[in-house]
Coordinates of C-alpha atoms (C1' of nucleotides) in Angstrom, one line a residue:
Chain A
M1 CA -0.1 43.4 119.0
S2 CA 3.5 44.0 118.1
T3 CA 4.1 45.2 114.6
C4 CA 7.6 43.7 115.0
E5 CA 6.1 40.2 114.8
T6 CA 5.1 40.8 111.2
C7 CA 8.1 42.8 110.2
V8 CA 9.7 41.7 106.9
V9 CA 13.3 42.2 108.2
R10 CA 12.4 40.5 111.5
N11 CA 14.9 37.7 111.0
R12 CA 17.7 39.7 109.5
A13 CA 17.9 43.0 111.4
I14 CA 19.5 43.4 114.7
C15 CA 16.2 42.7 116.5
A16 CA 16.4 39.1 115.3
G17 CA 16.9 36.8 118.3
L18 CA 15.0 38.9 120.8
E19 CA 12.4 37.2 122.9
R20 CA 8.7 37.9 122.4
D21 CA 8.5 40.2 125.5
E22 CA 11.7 42.0 124.6
L23 CA 10.4 42.6 121.2
A24 CA 7.3 44.2 122.7
L25 CA 9.4 46.5 124.7
L26 CA 11.5 47.5 121.7
N27 CA 8.3 48.0 119.7
A28 CA 7.1 50.4 122.4
I29 CA 10.0 52.8 122.0
G30 CA 10.2 52.6 118.2
R31 CA 7.9 53.9 115.5
R32 CA 7.5 53.2 111.8
R33 CA 8.2 56.0 109.3
T34 CA 8.1 56.4 105.6
V35 CA 10.7 58.5 103.9
T36 CA 10.2 59.5 100.3
A37 CA 12.9 59.4 97.7
G38 CA 15.2 62.4 98.2
E39 CA 14.0 63.1 101.7
S40 CA 16.5 63.4 104.5
L41 CA 16.3 61.3 107.6
I42 CA 19.4 62.7 109.4
W43 CA 21.3 65.9 108.5
E44 CA 25.0 66.3 108.6
D45 CA 26.2 67.9 111.8
D46 CA 22.9 68.1 113.6
D47 CA 23.5 66.0 116.7
S48 CA 21.4 63.3 115.2
L49 CA 19.1 62.1 117.9
L50 CA 17.8 59.3 115.8
V51 CA 18.8 55.7 115.0
A52 CA 16.8 53.4 112.8
N53 CA 16.5 50.1 111.1
V54 CA 15.8 50.0 107.4
I55 CA 12.7 48.0 106.6
E56 CA 12.3 48.7 102.9
G57 CA 14.2 50.9 100.4
V58 CA 17.7 52.2 99.9
L59 CA 19.3 55.2 101.7
K60 CA 22.7 56.9 101.2
L61 CA 25.1 58.1 103.9
T62 CA 27.0 61.1 102.7
T63 CA 29.6 63.6 103.9
S64 CA 30.3 66.9 102.2
T65 CA 33.0 69.5 102.2
E66 CA 32.2 73.2 102.8
D67 CA 32.6 73.9 99.1
G68 CA 29.9 71.4 98.2
R69 CA 31.9 68.3 97.1
E70 CA 30.0 65.2 98.2
Q71 CA 31.1 61.7 99.0
I72 CA 28.7 58.8 99.6
V73 CA 30.3 56.9 102.5
G74 CA 27.7 54.1 102.9
V75 CA 24.5 52.7 101.5
A76 CA 21.8 51.2 103.7
Y77 CA 19.6 48.4 102.5
P78 CA 16.7 46.6 104.2
A79 CA 17.7 45.2 107.6
D80 CA 20.7 47.6 107.9
F81 CA 21.1 49.8 110.9
I82 CA 21.4 53.6 110.6
G83 CA 22.7 56.2 113.0
R84 CA 25.2 56.5 115.7
P85 CA 24.3 55.2 119.1
F86 CA 26.2 55.8 122.3
G87 CA 27.0 59.5 122.7
Q88 CA 29.0 60.3 119.7
T89 CA 27.6 62.1 116.7
S90 CA 28.9 61.3 113.3
R91 CA 29.0 63.8 110.6
A92 CA 27.0 62.1 107.9
S93 CA 23.6 62.8 106.3
V94 CA 21.2 60.1 105.6
V95 CA 19.0 60.6 102.6
A96 CA 16.5 58.2 101.0
L97 CA 17.5 57.1 97.4
T98 CA 14.1 55.3 96.9
D99 CA 10.9 55.6 98.9
A100 CA 11.7 53.8 102.1
R101 CA 10.2 52.5 105.3
V102 CA 12.3 52.7 108.5
C103 CA 11.8 51.9 112.1
V104 CA 13.1 54.8 114.1
F105 CA 14.1 55.2 117.7
S106 CA 15.2 58.1 119.8
R107 CA 18.9 57.6 120.4
N108 CA 18.5 57.8 124.2
D109 CA 15.8 55.2 124.2
F110 CA 17.7 52.9 122.0
D111 CA 21.0 53.3 124.0
R112 CA 19.2 52.4 127.1
F113 CA 17.4 49.4 125.6
A114 CA 20.6 48.2 123.9
R115 CA 22.7 48.3 127.1
E116 CA 20.1 46.1 128.8
H117 CA 20.0 43.6 126.0
P118 CA 23.4 42.1 125.2
E119 CA 22.0 40.0 122.5
L120 CA 20.9 43.1 120.6
E121 CA 24.3 44.7 121.2
H122 CA 26.0 41.6 119.9
K123 CA 24.0 41.7 116.7
L124 CA 24.8 45.4 116.3
L125 CA 28.5 44.7 116.9
E126 CA 28.5 42.0 114.2
R127 CA 26.8 44.3 111.8
T128 CA 29.1 47.1 112.5
L129 CA 32.2 44.9 112.1
S130 CA 30.9 43.8 108.7
E131 CA 30.2 47.4 107.7
L132 CA 33.7 48.3 108.7
D133 CA 35.1 45.5 106.5
R134 CA 33.0 46.7 103.6
T135 CA 34.0 50.3 104.1
R136 CA 37.7 49.4 104.2
S137 CA 37.6 47.5 101.0
W138 CA 35.9 50.6 99.5
M139 CA 38.9 52.6 100.6
M140 CA 41.1 50.4 98.4
L141 CA 38.8 51.3 95.5
L142 CA 38.8 55.0 96.2
G143 CA 42.5 55.2 96.8
R144 CA 44.0 52.9 94.3
K145 CA 41.6 52.0 91.5
N146 CA 41.2 53.8 88.2
A147 CA 37.8 54.8 86.7
A148 CA 37.3 51.6 84.7
E149 CA 38.1 49.4 87.7
K150 CA 35.8 51.5 90.0
I151 CA 32.9 51.2 87.7
A152 CA 33.3 47.4 87.2
T153 CA 33.7 46.9 90.9
F154 CA 30.6 49.0 91.6
L155 CA 28.4 47.1 89.1
L156 CA 29.5 43.7 90.6
E157 CA 28.8 44.9 94.2
M158 CA 25.4 46.3 93.1
S159 CA 24.4 43.0 91.5
E160 CA 25.3 41.2 94.7
R161 CA 23.7 43.5 97.2
L162 CA 20.5 44.0 95.3
A163 CA 20.1 40.2 94.9
E164 CA 20.4 39.7 98.7
T165 CA 17.5 42.1 99.1
G166 CA 15.4 40.8 96.3
C167 CA 12.3 38.7 96.6
T168 CA 13.9 35.6 95.1
P169 CA 16.1 34.4 98.0
A170 CA 19.7 34.8 96.8
F171 CA 20.2 32.5 93.8
G172 CA 23.5 34.2 93.3
P173 CA 24.0 37.7 92.0
A174 CA 21.4 39.3 89.8
D175 CA 22.4 39.8 86.1
R176 CA 19.8 42.5 85.6
F177 CA 18.8 45.1 88.1
A178 CA 17.5 48.6 88.5
L179 CA 20.1 51.0 90.0
P180 CA 18.9 53.0 93.0
F181 CA 21.5 55.6 91.9
S182 CA 21.5 58.5 89.5
R183 CA 24.7 59.0 87.5
Q184 CA 25.6 61.8 89.8
Q185 CA 25.2 59.5 92.8
V186 CA 27.3 56.8 91.2
A187 CA 29.9 59.4 90.8
D188 CA 29.6 60.4 94.5
V189 CA 30.0 56.7 95.5
L190 CA 33.1 56.2 93.4
G191 CA 34.9 59.6 93.8
L192 CA 34.5 60.4 90.1
T193 CA 32.6 63.0 88.1
I194 CA 29.3 62.4 86.3
E195 CA 31.0 62.7 82.9
T196 CA 33.6 60.0 83.7
V197 CA 30.9 57.7 85.0
S198 CA 28.9 58.2 81.8
R199 CA 31.8 57.6 79.5
Q200 CA 32.8 54.4 81.4
F201 CA 29.2 53.1 81.2
T202 CA 29.0 53.7 77.4
R203 CA 32.4 52.2 76.9
L204 CA 31.3 49.0 78.7
K205 CA 28.1 49.0 76.7
N206 CA 30.0 49.4 73.4
E207 CA 32.4 46.5 74.4
G208 CA 29.4 44.3 75.0
V209 CA 30.1 43.7 78.7
I210 CA 26.9 45.3 79.8
D211 CA 23.6 46.5 78.4
L212 CA 21.8 49.7 79.5
P213 CA 18.1 49.1 78.7
S214 CA 17.1 52.4 80.4
R215 CA 18.8 55.1 82.5
R216 CA 18.4 53.2 85.7
E217 CA 18.7 49.6 84.5
V218 CA 21.8 47.6 84.0
E219 CA 22.2 44.1 82.6
I220 CA 25.5 42.3 83.0
L221 CA 26.2 40.4 79.7
D222 CA 29.7 39.2 80.4
R223 CA 30.4 38.8 84.1
P224 CA 33.8 37.3 83.7
A225 CA 34.9 40.3 81.7
L226 CA 33.5 42.6 84.3
K227 CA 35.4 40.7 87.0
A228 CA 38.6 41.0 85.0
L229 CA 38.1 44.7 84.7
A230 CA 37.4 45.1 88.4
G231 CA 41.1 44.1 89.1
Chain B
M1 CA 49.4 37.9 139.5
S2 CA 47.6 39.3 136.5
T3 CA 49.8 41.3 134.1
C4 CA 46.6 43.1 133.1
E5 CA 46.7 44.9 136.4
T6 CA 49.9 46.8 135.5
C7 CA 49.0 47.2 131.8
V8 CA 49.6 50.7 130.5
V9 CA 46.5 50.7 128.4
R10 CA 44.4 49.1 131.2
N11 CA 42.1 52.1 131.4
R12 CA 41.7 52.8 127.7
A13 CA 41.5 49.5 126.0
I14 CA 38.3 47.4 125.7
C15 CA 39.3 45.5 128.9
A16 CA 38.7 48.7 130.9
G17 CA 35.7 48.2 133.2
L18 CA 36.2 44.4 133.7
E19 CA 36.2 43.2 137.3
R20 CA 39.3 41.8 138.9
D21 CA 38.2 38.2 138.5
E22 CA 37.1 38.7 134.9
L23 CA 40.4 40.3 134.1
A24 CA 42.2 37.3 135.5
L25 CA 40.2 35.1 133.2
L26 CA 41.0 37.3 130.2
N27 CA 44.6 37.3 131.2
A28 CA 44.6 33.5 131.2
I29 CA 43.6 33.2 127.5
G30 CA 45.8 36.1 126.2
R31 CA 49.5 36.4 125.9
R32 CA 51.9 39.3 125.4
R33 CA 53.9 39.5 122.2
T34 CA 56.4 41.9 120.7
V35 CA 56.4 42.7 117.0
T36 CA 59.4 44.4 115.5
A37 CA 59.0 47.2 113.0
G38 CA 58.1 45.7 109.6
E39 CA 57.0 42.4 111.0
S40 CA 53.5 41.0 110.1
L41 CA 51.0 40.1 112.8
I42 CA 48.3 39.0 110.5
W43 CA 48.5 38.2 106.7
E44 CA 45.9 39.2 104.2
D45 CA 43.7 36.2 103.4
D46 CA 44.9 33.8 105.9
D47 CA 41.9 33.2 108.0
S48 CA 43.4 35.2 110.8
L49 CA 42.8 33.3 114.0
L50 CA 44.2 36.1 116.0
V51 CA 42.8 39.2 117.6
A52 CA 44.8 41.6 119.8
N53 CA 45.0 44.8 121.8
V54 CA 47.8 47.2 121.0
I55 CA 49.8 48.0 124.1
E56 CA 52.6 50.0 122.6
G57 CA 53.6 51.0 119.1
V58 CA 51.8 51.7 115.8
L59 CA 50.6 49.1 113.3
K60 CA 49.1 49.5 109.8
L61 CA 46.1 47.6 108.3
T62 CA 46.5 47.2 104.6
T63 CA 44.8 45.6 101.6
S64 CA 46.5 45.0 98.2
T65 CA 45.4 44.3 94.7
E66 CA 46.9 41.3 92.8
D67 CA 49.2 43.6 90.8
G68 CA 50.7 45.0 94.0
R69 CA 49.0 48.3 94.6
E70 CA 48.6 48.8 98.3
Q71 CA 46.2 50.9 100.4
I72 CA 46.5 51.4 104.1
V73 CA 43.0 51.1 105.4
G74 CA 43.6 51.7 109.1
V75 CA 46.2 52.5 111.7
A76 CA 46.2 51.0 115.1
Y77 CA 47.6 52.9 118.1
P78 CA 48.0 51.8 121.8
A79 CA 44.6 50.7 123.3
D80 CA 43.2 50.0 119.8
F81 CA 41.8 46.6 119.0
I82 CA 43.0 44.5 116.0
G83 CA 41.5 41.7 114.2
R84 CA 38.1 40.4 113.2
P85 CA 36.1 38.5 115.9
F86 CA 33.0 36.5 115.3
G87 CA 33.4 34.1 112.4
Q88 CA 34.1 36.4 109.5
T89 CA 37.6 36.9 108.2
S90 CA 38.5 40.3 106.8
R91 CA 41.0 40.7 104.0
A92 CA 43.6 42.9 105.6
S93 CA 47.2 42.5 106.7
V94 CA 48.4 43.9 109.9
V95 CA 52.1 45.0 110.0
A96 CA 54.0 46.8 112.7
L97 CA 55.3 50.3 111.6
T98 CA 57.3 50.6 114.8
D99 CA 58.4 48.0 117.3
A100 CA 55.2 47.2 119.1
R101 CA 53.8 45.2 122.0
V102 CA 50.5 43.6 121.7
C103 CA 48.2 41.4 123.8
V104 CA 47.0 38.5 121.5
F105 CA 44.1 36.1 121.8
S106 CA 43.1 33.2 119.7
R107 CA 39.9 34.3 118.1
N108 CA 37.9 31.4 119.4
D109 CA 38.9 32.1 123.0
F110 CA 38.2 35.7 122.6
D111 CA 34.8 35.2 120.9
R112 CA 33.7 32.9 123.7
F113 CA 34.9 35.3 126.4
A114 CA 33.3 38.3 124.8
R115 CA 29.9 36.6 124.5
E116 CA 30.0 36.0 128.2
H117 CA 31.0 39.5 129.1
P118 CA 28.6 42.1 127.7
E119 CA 30.6 44.9 129.2
L120 CA 33.5 44.0 127.0
E121 CA 31.4 43.6 123.9
H122 CA 29.9 47.0 124.6
K123 CA 33.4 48.6 124.8
L124 CA 34.3 46.8 121.6
L125 CA 31.1 48.1 119.9
E126 CA 31.9 51.7 120.9
R127 CA 35.4 51.3 119.6
T128 CA 34.2 49.8 116.3
L129 CA 31.6 52.5 115.8
S130 CA 34.3 55.2 116.3
E131 CA 36.6 53.4 113.9
L132 CA 33.8 53.3 111.3
D133 CA 33.3 57.0 111.7
R134 CA 36.9 57.7 111.2
T135 CA 37.1 55.4 108.3
R136 CA 34.1 57.1 106.6
S137 CA 35.7 60.5 107.0
W138 CA 38.8 59.0 105.4
M139 CA 36.6 58.0 102.4
M140 CA 35.8 61.6 101.9
L141 CA 39.5 62.4 101.8
L142 CA 40.3 59.5 99.4
G143 CA 37.4 60.2 97.0
R144 CA 37.1 64.0 96.9
K145 CA 40.2 65.7 98.2
N146 CA 43.2 66.8 96.1
A147 CA 46.8 66.0 97.0
A148 CA 47.4 69.3 98.9
E149 CA 44.3 68.8 101.0
K150 CA 45.1 65.2 101.6
I151 CA 48.6 66.0 103.0
A152 CA 47.3 68.8 105.2
T153 CA 44.5 66.7 106.6
F154 CA 47.0 63.9 107.2
L155 CA 49.4 66.0 109.1
L156 CA 46.6 67.4 111.3
E157 CA 45.3 64.0 112.1
M158 CA 48.8 62.7 112.9
S159 CA 49.4 65.6 115.3
E160 CA 46.2 64.7 117.1
R161 CA 46.5 61.0 117.3
L162 CA 50.1 61.0 118.3
A163 CA 49.3 63.5 121.1
E164 CA 46.6 61.2 122.5
T165 CA 49.2 58.5 122.7
G166 CA 52.0 60.6 124.1
C167 CA 53.3 60.6 127.7
T168 CA 52.1 64.1 128.4
P169 CA 48.3 63.6 128.8
A170 CA 46.7 65.4 125.8
F171 CA 47.5 69.1 126.1
G172 CA 46.0 69.5 122.7
P173 CA 47.6 68.4 119.5
A174 CA 51.4 68.1 119.2
D175 CA 53.1 70.7 117.1
R176 CA 56.2 68.6 116.6
F177 CA 56.2 64.8 116.2
A178 CA 58.0 61.8 114.7
L179 CA 56.0 60.2 111.8
P180 CA 55.7 56.5 112.2
F181 CA 55.4 56.4 108.3
S182 CA 57.9 56.4 105.5
R183 CA 57.0 58.5 102.5
Q184 CA 55.8 55.4 100.7
Q185 CA 53.5 54.6 103.6
V186 CA 52.1 58.1 103.7
A187 CA 51.4 57.6 100.0
D188 CA 49.6 54.3 100.8
V189 CA 47.4 56.0 103.4
L190 CA 46.4 58.9 101.1
G191 CA 46.1 57.1 97.8
L192 CA 48.9 59.0 96.2
T193 CA 52.4 58.2 94.9
I194 CA 55.6 58.7 96.8
E195 CA 56.6 61.5 94.4
T196 CA 53.5 63.5 94.9
V197 CA 53.8 63.2 98.7
S198 CA 57.4 64.4 98.6
R199 CA 56.5 67.3 96.4
Q200 CA 53.6 68.4 98.6
F201 CA 55.9 68.1 101.7
T202 CA 58.6 70.3 100.2
R203 CA 55.9 72.8 99.0
L204 CA 54.5 73.1 102.5
K205 CA 58.0 73.5 103.9
N206 CA 58.9 76.2 101.3
E207 CA 55.7 78.1 102.2
G208 CA 56.7 78.1 105.8
V209 CA 53.7 76.1 106.9
I210 CA 55.7 73.2 108.3
D211 CA 59.3 72.3 109.0
L212 CA 61.0 69.0 108.3
P213 CA 63.9 68.7 110.7
S214 CA 64.6 65.1 109.6
R215 CA 63.0 62.6 107.3
R216 CA 60.6 61.3 110.0
E217 CA 60.1 64.5 111.9
V218 CA 57.5 67.1 111.3
E219 CA 56.9 70.5 113.0
I220 CA 53.7 72.4 112.3
L221 CA 54.7 76.1 112.1
D222 CA 51.4 77.6 111.0
R223 CA 48.5 75.4 112.1
P224 CA 45.7 77.8 110.9
A225 CA 47.2 77.7 107.4
L226 CA 47.4 74.0 107.5
K227 CA 43.7 73.8 108.6
A228 CA 42.7 76.1 105.7
L229 CA 44.6 73.9 103.3
A230 CA 42.9 70.8 104.7
G231 CA 39.5 72.1 103.3
Chain C
dC1 C1' 85.4 59.5 109.0
dG2 C1' 83.9 57.5 104.7
dC3 C1' 81.4 54.3 102.2
dC4 C1' 77.1 51.8 100.7
dG5 C1' 72.4 50.9 100.1
dA6 C1' 67.9 52.6 101.0
dT7 C1' 65.1 56.4 100.9
dT8 C1' 63.8 60.8 99.3
dT9 C1' 63.9 64.6 96.2
dT10 C1' 63.8 66.7 91.9
dG11 C1' 63.0 67.0 86.9
dA12 C1' 60.9 65.9 82.4
dC13 C1' 57.2 64.0 80.3
dA14 C1' 52.7 61.4 79.7
dT15 C1' 48.1 60.5 80.7
dC16 C1' 43.9 60.0 83.0
dC17 C1' 40.4 62.4 84.5
dG18 C1' 38.2 66.8 85.5
dT19 C1' 36.2 71.1 83.5
dC20 C1' 33.4 73.6 80.5
dA21 C1' 30.2 73.6 77.0
dA22 C1' 26.9 71.9 73.7
dC23 C1' 23.7 68.6 72.6
dG24 C1' 20.5 64.7 73.2
dT25 C1' 17.0 62.1 75.7
dC26 C1' 13.9 60.9 79.0
dT27 C1' 9.6 61.8 82.1
dG28 C1' 5.8 64.1 83.8
dT29 C1' 2.3 67.6 83.0
dC30 C1' -1.0 70.2 80.7
Chain D
dG1 C1' 1.1 65.0 71.8
dA2 C1' 3.9 68.9 72.7
dC3 C1' 6.5 71.3 75.9
dA4 C1' 9.7 72.1 79.8
dG5 C1' 13.0 70.9 82.9
dA6 C1' 15.9 67.4 84.7
dC7 C1' 19.1 64.1 83.6
dG8 C1' 22.5 62.0 80.7
dT9 C1' 25.9 61.9 76.8
dT10 C1' 29.5 63.5 74.0
dG11 C1' 33.4 66.4 72.6
dA12 C1' 37.4 69.5 73.1
dC13 C1' 40.7 70.9 76.2
dG14 C1' 43.7 71.6 80.3
dG15 C1' 45.8 70.4 84.5
dA16 C1' 46.8 67.6 88.4
dT17 C1' 48.9 63.6 89.3
dG18 C1' 51.2 59.4 87.8
dT19 C1' 55.5 57.5 85.5
dC20 C1' 60.2 57.0 84.5
dA21 C1' 64.8 58.4 85.4
dA22 C1' 68.5 60.6 87.7
dA23 C1' 70.5 63.1 91.4
dA24 C1' 70.8 64.0 96.3
dT25 C1' 70.5 62.9 101.1
dC26 C1' 70.2 60.1 105.0
dG27 C1' 71.6 56.6 108.2
dG28 C1' 74.1 52.6 109.5
dC29 C1' 78.4 50.2 109.7
dG30 C1' 83.0 49.2 109.2

DNA sequence: CGCCGATTTTGACATCCGTCAACGTCTGTC
DNA sequence: GACAGACGTTGACGGATGTCAAAATCGGCG
């Protein structure tokens, strides 16, 4: 029996909308995999022969310069699609931030299946267009916002995206959540250093805008203030 | 008779690969438009009901903060697709940098046509995936590169993209070209100020890496050096 | 050719953020 | 429960880039 049928992201991932028999075919070429926190799924510059759907967990997409500077260029949550179909190979690594479960396909298999199923390609197109929108608004942040605005924007986005994922079906953004990022990783998302991130966090805490119950937890105490700071 | 048939981007834009009769249908819902340099095609935050193919010229995609800071989040060249199909509206303005000719569609018409023509959707998907790759590598630049590296990377990218467009079919990157950007617009692409851009340009000129025959013209004299600086 | 406004360059200075270094605090293991 | 190592915080300082201001140059137009 198809494992797709019981998949938790069944209705949100790009496979949504496929017929029962199509799903069986897709299921035949894919396989489930777990990735432990810190483990790589795709390495920068290997001609990544994998694509995947995220079932559970959070993964980062990163690019690096030769001298070791890193930039996180995307974050994949459950139901998100990972990898670069159709011939091209993009220079980004994919690394799990939390333990994760993914549904992987060989790129060739996926390419072939996609071309034969326009409905799937359409879903992938919509998802890619949304991701491009999100990425472009992140360019604004990277190019034009200062450290305080970056941190505020980041916290607001986290509270929204983690809520979408959460068990409780989207009763607005979460006011309290566990960051899937270390301080260094937050820095790599925002184009800052770990020290600047730390200082901005404590500043927001001292001003009563947020609370930091533990290293990885954040509670938003004054959302309007945070929105004002985000610019 | 279909104007598509004589279109200069006929073989490169997303309409490539359509059959004669499909092209006639597409032609029926689209119309040619000219946009003069500086003119807007789409405004930020109006629920842009347009999508378009670029036939000729260069346009910028920008987002702005309330206090007027601007970031150029994309640049569209001939054969590129502009706009946001499928329901969502992205917050970006599209403004012509040079006089341009575009082929515009109402979004509803285009959406309907695309859904009925998987080959077109596939082309659009490939293009969107490439654009996402490009945008992500630009995030690296914005987040992690210093002013000198930004300028060097920018000049190299310009020399490649303008060569693709040029009349002479891609004999490698152009060593001499006319920038479609003012200094301010270069700054808006790179997340810098106009002063920093100007200083870096003159520094490269003094070091003999480039020449600046006029305000808008650039000649790359020492490409290896420029590549080394790009990091 | 000569003028005008826009654009670009250059300079002096300020500041935000990165760098380097020391210290503090978690978390897991024995 | 104590230790070790990773991770995070704090402080002092410097430098790259932004800001403000003025001068120079370009390009269009009479």
